[in-house]
Coordinates of C-alpha atoms in Angstrom, one line a residue:
D1 CA 0.0 0.0 0.0
K2 CA 1.6 3.2 -1.2
K3 CA 0.3 5.4 1.7
T4 CA 1.6 2.9 4.2
Y5 CA 5.1 3.0 2.9
E6 CA 5.0 6.8 2.6
L7 CA 4.1 6.9 6.3
F8 CA 7.2 4.7 7.1
G9 CA 9.4 6.9 4.8
K10 CA 8.4 10.0 6.7
G11 CA 9.0 8.3 10.1
D12 CA 5.5 9.2 11.2
T13 CA 5.4 6.0 13.3
I14 CA 4.1 7.0 16.7
G15 CA 1.7 4.1 17.6
V16 CA 3.3 1.7 15.1
F17 CA 4.5 -1.5 16.8
Q18 CA 8.3 -1.6 17.2
F19 CA 8.9 1.6 15.1
E20 CA 8.3 4.4 17.5
S21 CA 11.6 5.6 18.9
P22 CA 13.2 8.8 17.5
P23 CA 16.4 7.0 16.2
M24 CA 14.2 4.4 14.4
Q25 CA 12.2 7.2 12.9
K26 CA 15.4 8.8 11.6
Y27 CA 16.6 5.5 10.1
L28 CA 13.2 5.1 8.4
R29 CA 13.5 8.5 6.8
D30 CA 16.9 7.7 5.5
L31 CA 15.9 4.3 4.3
S32 CA 12.4 5.0 2.8
P33 CA 11.4 1.3 3.0
E34 CA 9.6 -0.1 0.0
N35 CA 8.7 -3.6 1.1
L36 CA 8.3 -6.0 4.0
E37 CA 11.9 -7.2 3.7
D38 CA 13.1 -3.6 4.6
L39 CA 10.8 -3.6 7.6
C40 CA 11.9 -7.0 8.7
F41 CA 15.6 -5.9 8.5
M42 CA 14.9 -2.7 10.5
V43 CA 13.0 -4.5 13.3
S44 CA 15.7 -7.2 13.5
A45 CA 18.8 -4.9 13.3
Y46 CA 17.6 -2.2 15.6
R47 CA 19.3 -3.7 18.7
P48 CA 22.7 -3.3 20.3
G49 CA 25.2 -4.9 18.0
P50 CA 23.6 -5.1 14.6
M51 CA 22.4 -1.5 14.9
K52 CA 25.8 -0.3 13.7
Y53 CA 25.2 -1.9 10.3
I54 CA 22.0 0.0 9.6
P55 CA 23.6 3.1 8.0
E56 CA 25.7 0.8 5.7
Y57 CA 22.6 -1.2 4.8
I58 CA 20.8 2.0 3.9
E59 CA 23.7 3.1 1.7
C60 CA 23.7 -0.3 -0.1
R61 CA 19.9 -0.3 -0.3
H62 CA 20.0 3.0 -2.3
G63 CA 22.9 1.9 -4.5
R64 CA 25.4 4.4 -3.0
K65 CA 27.6 1.6 -1.9
E66 CA 28.4 -1.9 -3.1
P67 CA 27.7 -4.8 -0.7
K68 CA 30.7 -7.1 0.1
Y69 CA 30.6 -10.9 0.0
I70 CA 33.6 -13.0 1.0
I71 CA 32.7 -15.8 -1.5
S72 CA 30.0 -16.1 -4.1
E73 CA 28.0 -18.8 -2.1
M74 CA 27.5 -16.2 0.6
E75 CA 25.9 -13.7 -1.8
D76 CA 23.0 -16.1 -2.4
I77 CA 22.4 -16.2 1.4
L78 CA 23.1 -12.5 2.3
S79 CA 21.9 -10.6 -0.8
K80 CA 18.6 -9.5 0.8
T81 CA 20.5 -8.0 3.8
Y82 CA 23.3 -6.6 1.6
G83 CA 26.1 -8.7 3.1
F84 CA 25.1 -8.7 6.7
A85 CA 24.1 -11.9 8.5
I86 CA 21.4 -10.3 10.6
Y87 CA 19.3 -13.5 10.9
Q88 CA 20.0 -16.7 12.7
E89 CA 18.8 -18.6 9.6
Q90 CA 21.5 -16.9 7.6
V91 CA 24.2 -18.1 10.0
I92 CA 22.8 -21.6 9.9
K93 CA 22.6 -21.5 6.1
I94 CA 26.3 -20.4 5.8
A95 CA 27.4 -23.3 8.0
V96 CA 25.3 -25.8 5.9
D97 CA 26.1 -24.5 2.4
V98 CA 29.7 -23.3 2.9
A99 CA 31.1 -25.6 5.6
G100 CA 29.0 -28.8 4.9
Y101 CA 27.2 -28.9 8.2
S102 CA 23.8 -30.6 8.6
M103 CA 20.9 -28.3 9.7
G104 CA 21.0 -29.7 13.2
Q105 CA 24.8 -29.4 13.5
A106 CA 24.6 -25.8 12.2
D107 CA 22.1 -24.8 14.8
L108 CA 24.2 -26.3 17.6
L109 CA 27.1 -24.3 16.2
R110 CA 25.1 -21.1 16.2
R111 CA 24.0 -21.6 19.8
A112 CA 27.5 -22.3 20.9
M113 CA 28.7 -19.1 19.2
G114 CA 25.8 -17.1 20.6
K115 CA 26.4 -18.3 24.2
K116 CA 30.2 -18.0 23.8
K117 CA 30.9 -21.6 24.8
I118 CA 34.6 -21.4 24.2
D119 CA 35.4 -25.1 24.5
I120 CA 32.8 -26.0 21.8
M121 CA 33.8 -23.1 19.6
N122 CA 37.5 -24.1 19.7
K123 CA 36.6 -27.6 18.6
E124 CA 34.1 -26.5 16.0
E125 CA 36.5 -23.9 14.4
K126 CA 38.6 -26.7 13.1
V127 CA 35.6 -28.6 11.8
F128 CA 34.2 -25.5 10.2
K129 CA 37.4 -24.5 8.4
K130 CA 37.9 -28.0 7.2
G131 CA 34.5 -28.0 5.7
V132 CA 35.1 -24.7 3.9
M133 CA 38.4 -25.9 2.5
A134 CA 36.7 -29.0 1.3
K135 CA 34.8 -26.6 -1.0
G136 CA 38.1 -25.6 -2.6
Y137 CA 38.9 -22.5 -0.5
N138 CA 42.2 -21.9 1.2
D139 CA 42.8 -21.6 5.0
E140 CA 42.8 -17.8 4.8
I141 CA 39.3 -17.6 3.3
A142 CA 38.1 -20.2 5.8
Q143 CA 39.4 -18.2 8.7
E144 CA 37.9 -15.0 7.3
I145 CA 34.4 -16.6 7.0
W146 CA 34.7 -18.0 10.6
N147 CA 35.7 -14.6 11.9
Y148 CA 32.9 -13.0 10.0
L149 CA 30.3 -15.3 11.6
L150 CA 31.4 -14.9 15.2
P151 CA 29.8 -11.4 15.9
F152 CA 26.6 -12.1 14.0
A153 CA 26.0 -15.4 15.8
D154 CA 26.2 -13.5 19.0
Y155 CA 23.1 -11.3 18.2
G156 CA 21.5 -13.0 15.3
F157 CA 17.7 -12.5 15.2
N158 CA 15.3 -15.3 14.3
K159 CA 13.9 -14.1 11.0
A160 CA 10.5 -15.7 11.5
H161 CA 10.2 -13.6 14.6
G162 CA 11.4 -10.4 12.8
A163 CA 9.0 -11.1 9.9
S164 CA 6.1 -11.5 12.3
Y165 CA 7.0 -8.2 14.1
A166 CA 7.3 -6.5 10.7
L167 CA 3.9 -7.7 9.5
I168 CA 2.2 -6.4 12.7
A169 CA 4.0 -3.1 12.3
Y170 CA 2.8 -2.9 8.7
W171 CA -0.8 -3.6 9.8
C172 CA -0.5 -0.7 12.3
A173 CA 1.0 1.6 9.8
Y174 CA -1.7 0.7 7.2
L175 CA -4.5 1.6 9.6
K176 CA -2.8 4.8 10.6
A177 CA -2.2 5.8 7.0
N178 CA -5.7 4.9 5.7
Y179 CA -7.9 5.3 8.8
P180 CA -5.9 7.9 10.8
I181 CA -8.5 9.2 13.2
E182 CA -10.0 5.8 13.9
F183 CA -6.4 4.5 14.5
M184 CA -5.6 7.3 16.9
A185 CA -8.8 6.9 18.8
G186 CA -8.1 3.2 19.1
L187 CA -4.5 3.9 20.2
M188 CA -5.7 6.2 22.9
H189 CA -8.2 3.7 24.1
S190 CA -5.5 1.0 24.5
D191 CA -3.3 3.5 26.3
I192 CA -6.0 4.9 28.6
H193 CA -4.4 3.7 31.8
D194 CA -0.9 4.8 30.9
T195 CA -0.6 8.6 31.4
D196 CA 2.8 8.9 29.7
R197 CA 1.5 7.1 26.6
I198 CA -1.8 8.9 26.5
T199 CA 0.1 12.2 26.4
I200 CA 2.2 11.0 23.5
D201 CA -0.9 9.9 21.7
I202 CA -2.7 13.2 22.2
N203 CA 0.3 15.2 20.9
E204 CA 0.5 12.9 17.8
A205 CA -3.2 13.3 17.2
R206 CA -2.8 17.1 17.3
K207 CA 0.1 16.9 15.0
M208 CA -2.2 15.0 12.6
S209 CA -4.6 18.0 12.8
F210 CA -7.2 16.3 15.0
T211 CA -8.7 18.2 17.9
I212 CA -9.0 16.5 21.3
L213 CA -12.2 17.3 23.2
P214 CA -12.8 17.0 26.9
P215 CA -15.6 14.7 28.4
D216 CA -19.2 15.9 27.9
I217 CA -22.1 14.2 29.6
N218 CA -24.2 14.3 26.4
K219 CA -21.4 13.6 23.8
S220 CA -19.0 11.2 25.5
D221 CA -19.2 7.4 25.2
N222 CA -17.4 5.0 27.5
F223 CA -13.9 5.9 26.3
F224 CA -12.9 7.6 23.0
S225 CA -15.3 8.5 20.2
I226 CA -15.0 10.3 16.9
E227 CA -17.0 13.4 16.0
K228 CA -17.4 14.9 12.5
G229 CA -14.3 13.1 11.3
K230 CA -11.8 15.5 12.9
Y231 CA -12.5 15.5 16.7
I232 CA -11.6 12.8 19.2
R233 CA -13.8 13.0 22.4
F234 CA -12.5 11.8 25.7
G235 CA -14.9 9.3 27.2
L236 CA -16.5 9.3 30.6
G237 CA -14.7 6.0 31.4
A238 CA -11.4 7.8 31.3
I239 CA -12.3 10.0 34.3
K240 CA -10.8 8.8 37.6
N241 CA -13.2 7.9 40.4
V242 CA -16.2 7.6 38.2
G243 CA -16.2 3.8 37.5
E244 CA -17.1 1.9 34.4
N245 CA -20.4 0.6 35.8
I246 CA -21.9 4.0 36.3
V247 CA -20.5 5.2 32.9
E248 CA -22.3 2.3 31.2
E249 CA -25.5 3.3 33.0
I250 CA -25.1 6.9 31.9
V251 CA -24.6 6.0 28.3
K252 CA -27.4 3.5 28.4
E253 CA -29.9 6.0 29.9
R254 CA -28.9 8.7 27.4
S255 CA -29.4 6.2 24.5
L256 CA -32.8 5.2 25.7
N257 CA -34.3 8.5 26.8
G258 CA -32.3 11.2 25.1
E259 CA -29.8 13.8 26.2
F260 CA -29.7 15.2 29.7
K261 CA -31.3 18.7 29.9
G262 CA -29.4 19.8 33.0
I263 CA -27.7 18.6 36.1
D264 CA -31.0 18.2 37.8
D265 CA -32.4 16.1 35.0
F266 CA -29.2 14.0 35.1
I267 CA -29.5 13.4 38.8
V268 CA -33.2 12.5 38.7
R269 CA -32.7 10.0 35.9
M270 CA -29.6 8.5 37.4
A271 CA -31.1 8.2 40.9
G272 CA -30.9 4.6 42.2
K273 CA -28.2 3.7 39.7
K274 CA -25.3 3.8 42.1
L275 CA -24.2 7.3 41.2
T276 CA -21.9 8.3 44.1
K277 CA -21.1 11.8 45.3
K278 CA -17.4 11.3 44.4
A279 CA -18.3 10.3 40.9
M280 CA -20.6 13.2 40.6
E281 CA -18.0 15.6 41.9
C282 CA -15.4 14.4 39.4
L283 CA -17.8 14.6 36.5
I284 CA -18.4 18.3 37.4
M285 CA -14.7 19.0 38.0
I286 CA -13.7 17.7 34.6
G287 CA -16.3 19.8 32.8
A288 CA -18.8 17.2 31.8
F289 CA -21.6 19.6 32.7
D290 CA -20.0 22.8 31.4
N291 CA -22.9 23.4 29.0
F292 CA -25.3 23.8 31.9
A293 CA -23.5 26.1 34.4
F294 CA -20.2 27.1 35.9
R295 CA -18.4 24.3 37.6
S296 CA -18.2 26.4 40.8
Q297 CA -22.0 26.7 40.8
L298 CA -22.6 23.0 40.2
L299 CA -20.1 22.0 42.9
G300 CA -22.1 24.2 45.3
I301 CA -25.5 22.4 44.7
Y302 CA -24.9 18.8 43.6
V303 CA -24.9 17.3 47.1
T304 CA -28.2 18.9 47.8
L305 CA -29.6 17.8 44.5
M306 CA -28.4 14.2 45.1
G307 CA -30.0 14.2 48.6
K308 CA -33.3 15.3 47.2
A309 CA -33.1 12.8 44.4
H310 CA -32.4 10.1 46.9
D311 CA -35.5 11.0 48.9
L312 CA -37.6 11.1 45.8
N313 CA -36.3 7.8 44.6
K314 CA -37.5 6.3 47.9
I315 CA -41.0 7.7 47.2
R316 CA -40.8 6.2 43.6
E317 CA -40.0 2.8 45.1
T318 CA -43.2 3.0 47.2
G319 CA -45.2 3.5 44.0
Q320 CA -45.9 7.3 44.4
T321 CA -44.6 8.1 40.9
D322 CA -46.9 11.0 40.1
I323 CA -44.5 13.4 41.8
F324 CA -42.1 12.7 38.9
A325 CA -44.5 13.9 36.3
D326 CA -42.5 17.0 35.7
A327 CA -39.1 15.7 36.6
G328 CA -36.5 16.6 34.1
Q329 CA -38.2 19.8 33.0
S330 CA -35.5 22.4 33.4
K331 CA -36.0 26.0 34.5
D332 CA -32.8 28.0 34.7
N333 CA -30.8 24.8 34.8
V334 CA -32.6 23.5 38.0
S335 CA -35.6 21.3 38.3
S336 CA -38.9 22.8 39.5
V337 CA -39.2 19.6 41.6
F338 CA -36.1 20.5 43.5
E339 CA -36.4 24.3 43.7
V340 CA -32.7 24.7 44.2
E341 CA -31.2 28.0 42.9
L342 CA -27.7 28.1 41.4
P343 CA -25.3 30.0 43.7
N344 CA -24.1 33.4 42.4
V345 CA -20.4 32.6 42.2
P346 CA -17.7 33.2 39.6
D347 CA -16.4 30.4 37.4
N348 CA -13.2 28.6 38.5
D349 CA -10.1 30.0 36.9
N350 CA -8.3 28.2 34.0
T351 CA -5.3 27.2 36.2
E352 CA -7.6 25.2 38.5
K353 CA -9.5 23.6 35.6
I354 CA -6.4 22.3 33.8
A355 CA -5.1 21.1 37.2
W356 CA -8.3 19.0 37.5
E357 CA -7.7 17.7 34.0
K358 CA -4.3 16.5 34.9
A359 CA -5.6 14.9 38.2
L360 CA -8.7 13.2 36.7
L361 CA -7.5 12.3 33.2
G362 CA -3.8 12.0 33.8
T363 CA -3.0 14.5 31.1
Y364 CA -3.8 18.1 30.0
I365 CA -6.3 18.5 27.2
T366 CA -7.6 22.1 26.8
A367 CA -4.4 23.9 27.8
H368 CA -1.1 23.3 29.5
P369 CA 0.6 25.2 32.3
L370 CA 3.7 25.8 30.0
D371 CA 1.6 27.4 27.2
R372 CA 2.2 30.9 28.5
Y373 CA 6.0 30.3 28.6
M374 CA 6.3 29.0 25.0
M375 CA 7.7 32.3 23.6
A376 CA 10.3 32.5 26.4
L377 CA 11.2 28.9 25.8
M378 CA 11.8 29.4 22.1
N379 CA 13.8 32.6 22.4
S380 CA 16.3 31.9 25.3
N381 CA 18.7 29.4 26.5
L382 CA 16.0 27.4 28.2
I383 CA 15.6 23.7 27.4
S384 CA 12.2 22.0 27.7
A385 CA 12.0 18.9 29.9
S386 CA 11.4 16.6 26.9
K387 CA 14.5 17.9 25.1
F388 CA 16.7 17.2 28.1
N389 CA 17.6 13.7 26.9
K390 CA 20.5 11.6 25.7
E391 CA 19.8 12.3 22.1
N392 CA 20.4 16.0 22.6
L393 CA 23.7 15.6 24.4
H394 CA 26.3 17.9 22.8
K395 CA 23.6 19.2 20.5
T396 CA 21.3 21.3 22.7
F397 CA 23.4 21.0 25.8
S398 CA 26.4 19.2 27.3
L399 CA 27.3 17.6 30.6
T400 CA 30.0 20.1 31.4
K401 CA 27.9 23.3 31.4
S402 CA 24.9 24.3 33.5
V403 CA 21.6 24.4 31.7
K404 CA 18.2 25.7 32.5
V405 CA 15.3 23.2 32.1
I406 CA 11.7 24.4 32.3
G407 CA 8.7 22.2 33.1
V408 CA 5.9 21.3 35.5
I409 CA 6.9 19.4 38.5
S410 CA 5.0 16.1 38.3
L411 CA 6.8 14.2 41.1
V412 CA 8.8 15.0 44.3
K413 CA 10.1 12.0 46.1
K414 CA 11.9 12.7 49.4
V415 CA 14.6 10.2 50.4
L416 CA 17.3 10.0 53.1
T417 CA 21.0 9.7 52.3
K418 CA 22.6 6.4 53.4
K419 CA 25.6 8.1 55.0
D420 CA 24.0 10.6 57.3
S421 CA 20.2 10.4 56.8
Q422 CA 19.9 13.9 55.3
T423 CA 16.8 14.7 53.2
M424 CA 17.3 14.9 49.4
A425 CA 14.7 14.7 46.6
I426 CA 14.2 12.8 43.4
V427 CA 12.2 15.0 41.0
E428 CA 10.4 14.6 37.7
I429 CA 9.4 17.6 35.5
E430 CA 7.4 17.4 32.3
D431 CA 6.2 19.4 29.4
Q432 CA 3.6 18.8 26.6
Y433 CA 5.8 16.1 25.0
G434 CA 7.6 14.2 27.8
K435 CA 9.5 14.4 31.0
C436 CA 13.0 14.2 32.6
S437 CA 14.4 13.3 35.9
A438 CA 16.3 15.5 38.3
V439 CA 18.0 15.2 41.7
A440 CA 18.3 17.7 44.5
F441 CA 21.1 16.7 47.0
P442 CA 20.7 17.7 50.7
R443 CA 22.5 21.0 50.6
T444 CA 20.5 22.2 47.5
Y445 CA 17.3 20.6 48.6
A446 CA 17.4 22.7 51.8
L447 CA 17.6 25.9 49.7
V448 CA 14.9 25.0 47.1
K449 CA 12.4 22.8 48.8
D450 CA 9.7 25.5 49.0
E451 CA 9.7 25.6 45.2
L452 CA 9.9 21.8 44.6
V453 CA 6.1 21.3 44.9
E454 CA 4.1 19.1 42.5
G455 CA 2.2 21.2 40.0
N456 CA 4.6 24.2 40.2
V457 CA 6.0 25.4 36.9
V458 CA 9.7 25.9 37.5
V459 CA 13.1 26.5 35.9
L460 CA 15.7 24.1 37.2
V461 CA 19.3 25.1 36.8
G462 CA 22.0 22.4 36.9
K463 CA 24.3 20.0 35.1
G464 CA 23.4 16.7 33.4
N465 CA 24.6 13.5 34.9
L466 CA 24.8 10.3 32.8
R467 CA 24.8 7.2 35.0
E468 CA 24.1 3.6 33.8
D469 CA 22.8 5.0 30.6
E470 CA 20.2 7.1 32.4
L471 CA 20.3 10.9 32.2
S472 CA 19.3 13.2 35.0
L473 CA 19.7 16.8 36.0
I474 CA 21.7 17.6 39.2
I475 CA 19.8 20.6 40.5
E476 CA 21.8 23.6 41.5
E477 CA 19.0 26.2 41.6
C478 CA 15.2 26.2 41.3
M479 CA 13.2 29.3 40.4
P480 CA 9.5 29.9 39.5
A481 CA 8.9 30.1 35.7
S482 CA 7.2 33.4 36.3
S483 CA 10.6 34.9 37.0
I484 CA 11.8 34.5 33.4
E485 CA 11.5 37.3 30.9
D486 CA 9.2 36.9 27.9
S487 CA 10.1 37.8 24.4
Q488 CA 8.1 38.6 21.3
K489 CA 10.5 37.4 18.7
L490 CA 10.6 33.9 17.1
S491 CA 12.9 32.4 14.5
I492 CA 12.2 29.3 12.5
D493 CA 14.4 27.5 9.9
I494 CA 12.6 25.7 7.0
S495 CA 15.5 25.8 4.6
N496 CA 16.0 22.0 4.8
I497 CA 12.4 21.0 4.2
S498 CA 11.8 19.7 0.7
D499 CA 8.4 18.1 1.3
R500 CA 5.7 20.3 -0.1
S501 CA 2.9 19.0 2.2
E502 CA 5.1 19.8 5.2
L503 CA 5.8 23.4 4.0
E504 CA 2.1 23.9 3.3
S505 CA 1.3 22.7 6.8
V506 CA 3.7 25.2 8.3
S507 CA 2.2 28.0 6.2
K508 CA -1.3 27.0 7.2
L509 CA -0.4 27.0 10.9
I510 CA 1.2 30.4 10.7
N511 CA -1.8 31.9 8.9
S512 CA -4.6 30.2 10.8
Y513 CA -3.7 30.9 14.5
K514 CA -4.8 34.1 16.2
G515 CA -3.4 35.6 19.4
G516 CA -0.7 37.9 20.6
E517 CA 1.5 39.6 17.9
V518 CA 5.1 38.4 17.6
N519 CA 8.0 39.1 15.3
L520 CA 8.6 36.0 13.3
E521 CA 11.8 35.4 11.3
I522 CA 11.5 32.6 8.7
R523 CA 14.8 31.3 7.2
Y524 CA 14.3 29.6 3.9
G525 CA 16.0 28.4 0.7
D526 CA 19.5 29.7 0.8
K527 CA 20.7 29.9 4.5
N528 CA 21.3 33.7 4.0
K529 CA 17.7 34.5 3.0
K530 CA 15.2 35.4 5.6
I531 CA 11.8 37.0 5.9
L532 CA 10.8 39.2 8.8
T533 CA 7.1 39.5 9.4
N534 CA 4.6 40.1 12.1
V535 CA 2.1 37.4 12.7
R536 CA -0.5 36.8 15.3
A537 CA -0.1 33.4 17.0
E538 CA -1.1 31.4 20.0
A539 CA 1.2 29.2 22.1
S540 CA -0.1 26.1 20.4
L541 CA 1.5 27.4 17.1
F542 CA 4.8 27.3 18.8
Q543 CA 4.2 23.8 20.0
V544 CA 3.7 22.6 16.5
L545 CA 6.6 24.6 15.0
N546 CA 8.9 23.4 17.8
K547 CA 11.2 21.3 15.6
Y548 CA 12.0 24.3 13.3
I549 CA 12.9 26.7 16.2
I550 CA 16.3 28.4 16.2
N551 CA 17.6 29.5 19.6
N552 CA 18.7 33.1 19.1

């Protein structure tokens, strides 16, 4: 399927089995796979050891380099992988065809090589070389073939396994390429209980121009649903503390008797169906009833309404049903049966609402605490939490210099040092795209502990520390993000983009967003060319343009 391989070639593989990591995405863009054999190779070679051969495979695949074969018999076995014995089957085949082993003997040889059983290998080396020389080759060629096999046998991948993985990956990519919104809704459904994954899914859906909508009592199904072909609606079942049983009852009631006309109508119709006060509170806090009143107003009356509904439900059970004749008839969003007025209070502020989103859905939907700092992030020496990773070592930052990392504190874990039981902290900070780890040792922790509070948006100053292949930030300072200066200038570099659709997408984003005015510098074509223009843009524009940003 052409669209499927185009997706692989662009590296748009978030949600595609085995092909999601950034290095893998880069290899895919370099390779532009055209068939299942390419995918099978990538999924098999993308491991410590054979990974070093991927760039050369790509060069051979595109005809920029000639593959090498020690003898002609090996070309028949290794041609599909351009000279590299990536698969266990290839190692076995070489032993059989070149050294005269039986299939069983060849597999025993492969296993001995893979497990580095020196005594067996020393014995088999003589047997192997003797078999090669029986084919008419000299001792030097026999030794070269033996030496060639040793590293591949150590990490050879079972091709049947790789082919199965590649086929599953192809299925995923086919669905994403041909049924994108259905695929993303399904992906989010499968990741619903993994907050890290659901954040990745949401960002990918937005990148694909789909809008994520919050839960709505009259629109949401159990989990994720699609609206008008371009919206993905969060389901009621995704809300913490609500429970799948009550969600099923809500959806069933709405299906049978129509949409709910107000919170009073909802409570009357759901009375006696195990709707708890906690569930009701969470539904209000997440905004499921926003079409009826302010959340602050509903939080002020829902307990009273539920109490009255409980009493009326008891009357219903005794057979006195006439009192419900007018139930559900709304008047100023409250039932005439209940006669409860909405309190005259202002709406909750946006900061509180997005905090509820994070607490009840595990992620932010309508906004993010870092949105207001996007301009500052793009135009200073700040590094976002997701960009503080091993892939950016010596690119965006180094381990020898102090850096400033901005993010929302998502975890603060206090621990005691083993030596003298002093308090230190392990910290996680996150942005819209990912997270990073940080450590505050006792002396620093004593100075910054008041700022290290979950939910705070902060700038951590410190140096990177790479230990056991894990990168963390050793905190030296911590300051509130509100202390950093904002800027109204942004530079993006699109000179290396050759894909017309991507350029059109950037143009559309710049022209369609409205918000505060900024000075936008666009570098294009020749590196020396630039356009200076004023555009009106929102923080979400800068999120999408993130990969083109130039730090001034």
